[in-house]
CSV table of C-alpha atoms in Angstrom, one decimal:
chain,number,residue,atom,x,y,z
M,1,LEU,CA,88.3,20.0,-38.1
M,2,LEU,CA,89.3,23.6,-37.3
M,3,ASP,CA,85.9,25.0,-38.4
M,4,TYR,CA,84.2,22.7,-35.9
M,5,ILE,CA,86.5,23.8,-33.1
M,6,LYS,CA,85.9,27.5,-34.0
M,7,ARG,CA,82.2,26.9,-33.7
M,8,ALA,CA,82.6,25.1,-30.3
M,9,ILE,CA,84.7,28.2,-29.1
M,10,ASN,CA,81.7,30.3,-30.1
M,11,GLY,CA,79.6,28.3,-27.7
M,12,GLU,CA,78.1,25.6,-29.9
M,13,SER,CA,78.3,21.8,-29.4
M,14,VAL,CA,79.2,20.3,-32.7
M,15,GLU,CA,79.4,16.8,-34.1
M,16,VAL,CA,82.3,16.4,-36.4
M,17,PRO,CA,81.7,13.8,-39.4
M,18,PRO,CA,84.4,11.2,-39.9
M,19,PHE,CA,87.9,12.5,-40.8
M,20,HIS,CA,91.1,11.0,-41.6
M,21,TYR,CA,93.9,11.2,-39.0
M,22,ASP,CA,97.5,10.4,-39.7
M,23,PRO,CA,99.7,10.4,-36.7
M,24,LYS,CA,102.8,10.5,-38.7
M,25,LEU,CA,101.8,14.0,-39.8
M,26,ILE,CA,102.6,15.1,-36.3
M,27,GLN,CA,105.6,12.9,-35.8
M,28,LYS,CA,103.7,10.4,-33.7
M,29,PRO,CA,103.7,6.5,-34.0
M,30,GLY,CA,100.5,4.6,-35.1
M,31,ARG,CA,98.6,3.9,-38.1
M,32,PRO,CA,96.3,6.2,-39.8
M,33,ARG,CA,92.6,6.1,-38.5
M,34,TRP,CA,89.2,7.5,-39.3
M,35,LEU,CA,87.7,9.3,-36.5
M,36,GLU,CA,84.4,10.9,-35.6
M,37,ALA,CA,84.4,13.7,-32.9
M,38,TRP,CA,82.0,15.7,-30.7
M,39,VAL,CA,83.3,19.1,-29.3
M,40,SER,CA,81.5,21.1,-26.6
M,41,PRO,CA,82.3,24.1,-24.8
M,42,VAL,CA,82.7,23.8,-21.0
M,43,LYS,CA,81.5,26.8,-19.2
M,44,ASP,CA,82.1,28.1,-15.8
M,45,ASP,CA,79.4,29.4,-13.4
M,46,THR,CA,79.2,32.8,-15.1
M,47,GLY,CA,78.7,31.2,-18.5
M,48,LYS,CA,82.2,32.0,-19.9
M,49,ILE,CA,83.7,29.2,-21.9
M,50,ARG,CA,86.9,27.8,-20.0
M,51,GLU,CA,87.7,25.0,-22.2
M,52,LEU,CA,86.6,22.6,-24.9
M,53,ALA,CA,85.8,19.0,-24.3
M,54,MET,CA,86.3,16.7,-27.2
M,55,ILE,CA,85.2,13.1,-27.6
M,56,LEU,CA,86.8,11.1,-30.3
M,57,LYS,CA,85.6,7.7,-31.6
M,58,ASP,CA,87.5,5.3,-33.8
M,59,VAL,CA,85.4,4.5,-36.9
M,60,THR,CA,88.2,3.0,-39.1
M,61,GLU,CA,86.6,-0.4,-39.2
M,62,LYS,CA,83.2,1.1,-40.2
M,63,ILE,CA,84.6,3.3,-42.9
M,64,GLU,CA,86.8,0.6,-44.4
M,65,THR,CA,83.9,-1.8,-44.3
M,66,GLU,CA,81.6,0.7,-46.1
M,67,ARG,CA,84.4,1.3,-48.7
M,68,VAL,CA,84.7,-2.5,-49.3
M,69,LEU,CA,80.8,-2.7,-49.6
M,70,ILE,CA,80.7,0.1,-51.9
M,71,GLN,CA,83.4,-1.4,-54.1
M,72,THR,CA,81.6,-4.8,-54.1
M,73,ILE,CA,78.4,-3.3,-55.1
M,74,SER,CA,80.2,-1.2,-57.8
M,75,ASP,CA,81.9,-4.5,-59.1
M,76,LYS,CA,78.6,-6.4,-58.9
M,77,LYS,CA,76.7,-3.6,-60.9
M,78,ALA,CA,79.6,-3.7,-63.6
M,79,ALA,CA,79.5,-7.4,-63.8
M,80,GLU,CA,75.6,-7.4,-64.3
M,81,GLU,CA,75.9,-4.7,-66.9
M,82,LYS,CA,78.5,-6.8,-68.7
M,83,PHE,CA,76.3,-9.9,-68.4
M,84,GLN,CA,73.4,-8.0,-69.8
M,85,ILE,CA,75.3,-6.7,-72.8
M,86,ILE,CA,76.6,-10.3,-73.5
M,87,ALA,CA,73.0,-11.7,-73.0
M,88,GLU,CA,71.7,-9.1,-75.4
M,89,ARG,CA,74.4,-10.0,-78.0
M,90,LEU,CA,73.7,-13.6,-77.7
M,91,SER,CA,70.1,-13.1,-78.2
M,92,LEU,CA,70.7,-11.3,-81.4
M,93,VAL,CA,73.0,-13.9,-82.7
M,94,VAL,CA,70.5,-16.7,-81.8
M,95,LYS,CA,67.7,-14.9,-83.5
M,96,ALA,CA,69.8,-13.9,-86.6
M,97,GLY,CA,71.1,-17.5,-86.9
M,98,ASN,CA,67.7,-19.1,-86.3
M,99,ILE,CA,69.3,-21.1,-83.5
M,100,GLY,CA,67.1,-23.1,-81.2
M,101,ILE,CA,67.9,-23.5,-77.6
M,102,TRP,CA,66.7,-26.2,-75.4
M,103,GLU,CA,67.5,-27.5,-71.8
M,104,TRP,CA,67.1,-30.9,-70.4
M,105,ILE,CA,67.0,-31.5,-66.6
M,106,PRO,CA,68.0,-35.2,-66.0
M,107,ASN,CA,66.6,-35.7,-62.5
M,108,THR,CA,63.0,-34.5,-63.4
M,109,ASN,CA,63.4,-35.6,-67.2
M,110,HIS,CA,61.9,-32.2,-68.0
M,111,MET,CA,62.7,-30.4,-71.1
M,112,PHE,CA,62.4,-26.7,-72.1
M,113,TRP,CA,62.4,-25.6,-75.7
M,114,ASP,CA,62.4,-22.2,-76.9
M,115,GLU,CA,60.1,-21.0,-79.7
M,116,THR,CA,62.8,-21.5,-82.5
M,117,THR,CA,63.3,-25.0,-81.5
M,118,GLU,CA,59.6,-25.8,-81.4
M,119,ASN,CA,59.4,-24.2,-84.9
M,120,ILE,CA,62.4,-26.3,-86.2
M,121,PHE,CA,60.7,-29.4,-85.0
M,122,GLY,CA,57.2,-28.5,-86.4
M,123,PHE,CA,55.5,-27.7,-83.0
M,124,ASP,CA,53.2,-24.7,-82.5
M,125,GLN,CA,54.5,-22.3,-80.0
M,126,GLY,CA,54.1,-23.7,-76.5
M,127,ALA,CA,52.9,-27.0,-77.9
M,128,PHE,CA,56.0,-29.1,-77.2
M,129,PRO,CA,55.1,-31.5,-74.3
M,130,ARG,CA,58.4,-31.0,-72.4
M,131,SER,CA,59.5,-34.6,-72.0
M,132,SER,CA,62.5,-36.4,-73.3
M,133,GLU,CA,60.4,-39.3,-74.7
M,134,VAL,CA,58.7,-36.8,-77.2
M,135,PHE,CA,62.2,-35.3,-78.0
M,136,THR,CA,63.5,-38.8,-78.6
M,137,ARG,CA,60.7,-39.5,-81.1
M,138,CYS,CA,61.8,-36.3,-83.1
M,139,ILE,CA,65.3,-37.8,-83.6
M,140,HIS,CA,65.9,-40.1,-86.6
M,141,PRO,CA,66.0,-43.7,-85.3
M,142,GLU,CA,69.5,-44.2,-86.7
M,143,ASP,CA,70.8,-41.2,-84.7
M,144,ARG,CA,69.1,-41.9,-81.4
M,145,ASP,CA,72.0,-43.9,-79.9
M,146,GLN,CA,74.4,-40.9,-80.5
M,147,VAL,CA,72.0,-38.5,-78.6
M,148,TRP,CA,71.3,-40.5,-75.5
């Protein structure tokens, strides 16, 4: 802050970026705040600087919100990176184990099979008709009651 005040004393109007102010450091009550400031020299009729005018703006809420947002973004990126690592590991395990993956959406009766599942059941890649009826026909008749 002192450098900005010196610049104002030398005749320059300056904008001070956010800085932390703790009133306890000067034995005053109150909680620490983040402030922005504008300092301008006030000149008399002859152009001589007689005083400095300072405007302070409390930007605590803005700074604290930005910090929370930055932490949230950082946490989200870390979670996405962790998810990506887990997904890559799962993909390796599924491929190495020749494990098929399929999904069934009951309200539409739509099914999705990956390439491995299609291969296991004897379908060419992309040839599975995506219906539970076709899937049911792939299950041994004695086992169908246990599946559905």
